[in-house]
PDB file of C-alpha atoms in Angstrom:
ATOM      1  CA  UNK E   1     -73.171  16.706 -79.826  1.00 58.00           C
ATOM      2  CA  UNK E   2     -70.864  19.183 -80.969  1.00 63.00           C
ATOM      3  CA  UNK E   3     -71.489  18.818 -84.336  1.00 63.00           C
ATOM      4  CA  UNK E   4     -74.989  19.087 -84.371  1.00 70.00           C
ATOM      5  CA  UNK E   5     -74.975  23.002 -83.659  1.00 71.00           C
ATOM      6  CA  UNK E   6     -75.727  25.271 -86.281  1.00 72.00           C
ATOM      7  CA  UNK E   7     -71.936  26.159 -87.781  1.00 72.00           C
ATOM      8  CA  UNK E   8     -70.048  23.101 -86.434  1.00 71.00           C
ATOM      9  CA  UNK E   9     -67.869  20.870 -88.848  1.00 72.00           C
ATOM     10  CA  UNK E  10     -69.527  17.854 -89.608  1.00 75.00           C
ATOM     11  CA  UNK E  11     -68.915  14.557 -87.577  1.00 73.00           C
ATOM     12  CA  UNK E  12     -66.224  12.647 -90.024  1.00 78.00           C
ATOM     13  CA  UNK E  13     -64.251  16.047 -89.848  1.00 78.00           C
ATOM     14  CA  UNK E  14     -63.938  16.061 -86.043  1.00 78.00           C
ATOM     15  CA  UNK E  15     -63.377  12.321 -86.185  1.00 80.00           C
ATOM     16  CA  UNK E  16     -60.599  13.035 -88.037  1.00 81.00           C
ATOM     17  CA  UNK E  17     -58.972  16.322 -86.152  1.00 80.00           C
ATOM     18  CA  UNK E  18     -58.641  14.355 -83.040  1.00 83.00           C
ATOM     19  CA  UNK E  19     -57.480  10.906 -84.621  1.00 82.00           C
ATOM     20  CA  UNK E  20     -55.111  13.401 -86.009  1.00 78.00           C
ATOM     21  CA  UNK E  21     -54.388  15.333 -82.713  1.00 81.00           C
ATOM     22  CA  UNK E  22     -53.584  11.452 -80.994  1.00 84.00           C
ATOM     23  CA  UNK E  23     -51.373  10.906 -83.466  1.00 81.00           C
ATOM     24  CA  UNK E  24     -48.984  14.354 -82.769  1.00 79.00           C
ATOM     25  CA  UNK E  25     -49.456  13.356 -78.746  1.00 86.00           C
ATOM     26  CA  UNK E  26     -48.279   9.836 -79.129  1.00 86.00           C
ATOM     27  CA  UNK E  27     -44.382  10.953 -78.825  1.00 87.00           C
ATOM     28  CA  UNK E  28     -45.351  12.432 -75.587  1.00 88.00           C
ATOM     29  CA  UNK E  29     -46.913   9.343 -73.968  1.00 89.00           C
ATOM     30  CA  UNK E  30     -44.349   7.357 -75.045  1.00 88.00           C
ATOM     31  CA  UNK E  31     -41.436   9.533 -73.980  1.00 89.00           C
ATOM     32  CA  UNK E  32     -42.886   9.988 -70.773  1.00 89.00           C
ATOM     33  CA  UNK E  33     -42.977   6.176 -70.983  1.00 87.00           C
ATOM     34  CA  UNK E  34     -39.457   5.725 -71.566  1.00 90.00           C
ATOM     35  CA  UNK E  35     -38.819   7.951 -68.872  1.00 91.00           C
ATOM     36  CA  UNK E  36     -41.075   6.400 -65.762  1.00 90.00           C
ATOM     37  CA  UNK E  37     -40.081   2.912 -66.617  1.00 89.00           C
ATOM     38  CA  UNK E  38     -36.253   3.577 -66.205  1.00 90.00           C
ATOM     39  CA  UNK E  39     -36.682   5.516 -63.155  1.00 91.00           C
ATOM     40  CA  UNK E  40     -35.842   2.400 -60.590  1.00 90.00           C
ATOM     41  CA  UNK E  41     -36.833   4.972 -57.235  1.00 92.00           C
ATOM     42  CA  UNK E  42     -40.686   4.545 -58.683  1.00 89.00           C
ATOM     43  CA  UNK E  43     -40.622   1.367 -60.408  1.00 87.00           C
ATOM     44  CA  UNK E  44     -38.803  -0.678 -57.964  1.00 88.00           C
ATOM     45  CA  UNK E  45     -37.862  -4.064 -59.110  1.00 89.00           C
ATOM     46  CA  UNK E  46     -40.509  -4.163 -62.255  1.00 87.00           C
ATOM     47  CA  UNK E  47     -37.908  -1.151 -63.764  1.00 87.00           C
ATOM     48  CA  UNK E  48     -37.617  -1.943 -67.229  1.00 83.00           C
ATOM     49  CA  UNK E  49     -34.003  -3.405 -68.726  1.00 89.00           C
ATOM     50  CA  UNK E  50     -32.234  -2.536 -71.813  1.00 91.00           C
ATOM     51  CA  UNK E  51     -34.676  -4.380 -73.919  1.00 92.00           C
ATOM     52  CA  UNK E  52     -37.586  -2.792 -72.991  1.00 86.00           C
ATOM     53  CA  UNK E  53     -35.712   0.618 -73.109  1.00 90.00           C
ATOM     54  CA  UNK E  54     -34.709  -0.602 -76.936  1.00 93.00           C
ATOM     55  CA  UNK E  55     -38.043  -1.584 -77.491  1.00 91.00           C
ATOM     56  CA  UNK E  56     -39.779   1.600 -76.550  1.00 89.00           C
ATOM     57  CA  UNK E  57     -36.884   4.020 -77.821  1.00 92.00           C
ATOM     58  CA  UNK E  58     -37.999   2.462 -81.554  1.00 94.00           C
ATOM     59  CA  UNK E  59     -41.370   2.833 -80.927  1.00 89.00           C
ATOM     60  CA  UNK E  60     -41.041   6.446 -80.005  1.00 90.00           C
ATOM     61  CA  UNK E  61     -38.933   7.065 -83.331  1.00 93.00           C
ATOM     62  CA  UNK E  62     -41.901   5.618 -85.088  1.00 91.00           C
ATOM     63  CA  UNK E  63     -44.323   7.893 -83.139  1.00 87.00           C
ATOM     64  CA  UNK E  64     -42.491  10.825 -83.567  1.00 90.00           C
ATOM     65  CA  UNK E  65     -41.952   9.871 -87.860  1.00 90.00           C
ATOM     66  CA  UNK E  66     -46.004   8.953 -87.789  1.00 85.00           C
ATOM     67  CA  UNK E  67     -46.529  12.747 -85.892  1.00 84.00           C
ATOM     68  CA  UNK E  68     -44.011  14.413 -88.165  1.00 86.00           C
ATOM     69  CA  UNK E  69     -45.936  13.209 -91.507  1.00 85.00           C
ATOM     70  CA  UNK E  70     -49.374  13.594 -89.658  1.00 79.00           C
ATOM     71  CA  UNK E  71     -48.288  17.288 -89.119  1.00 80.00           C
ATOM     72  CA  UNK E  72     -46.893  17.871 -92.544  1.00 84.00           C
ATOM     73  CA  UNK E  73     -50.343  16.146 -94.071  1.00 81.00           C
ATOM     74  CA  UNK E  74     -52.003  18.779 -91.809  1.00 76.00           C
ATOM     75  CA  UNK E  75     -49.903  21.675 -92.851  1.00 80.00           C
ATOM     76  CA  UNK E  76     -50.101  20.727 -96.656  1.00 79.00           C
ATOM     77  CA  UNK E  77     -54.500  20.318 -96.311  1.00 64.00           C
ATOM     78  CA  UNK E  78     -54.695  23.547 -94.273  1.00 55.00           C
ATOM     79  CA  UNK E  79     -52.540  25.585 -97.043  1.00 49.00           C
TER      80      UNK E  79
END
């Protein structure tokens, strides 16, 4: 209902902020990831092994590349 006050940006362009904003926090989820799944003192014996460290270390380098772009798309329509 935000949008519908007088002054607000329209729907689409709030749709797109926080799509936007989800991408930038997605390297933060999945470091954190990364980080609770190795810790063996929480996880017990469902700790991840070196494949699913692998696996989420390249997912994280593609979060952080899609955030990186995201926030240079932002930058470049804000200036």
């Amino acid at each position: 209902l935000l949008w519908a006050l007088p002054g607000m940006p329209g729907f689409v362009v709030l749709a797109v902020f926080v799509n936007a904003a989800q991408v930038v926090l997605l390297p933060l989820v999945s470091v954190g990831l990364i980080i609770l799944i190795n810790r063996k003192d929480l996880m017990g014996d469902h700790a991840g092994n070196k494949v699913h460290t692998v696996l989420l270390i390249i997912l994280s380098i593609l979060a952080i590349y899609g955030a990186y772009n995201t926030f240079l798309s932002i930058i470049g329509y804000a200036g």
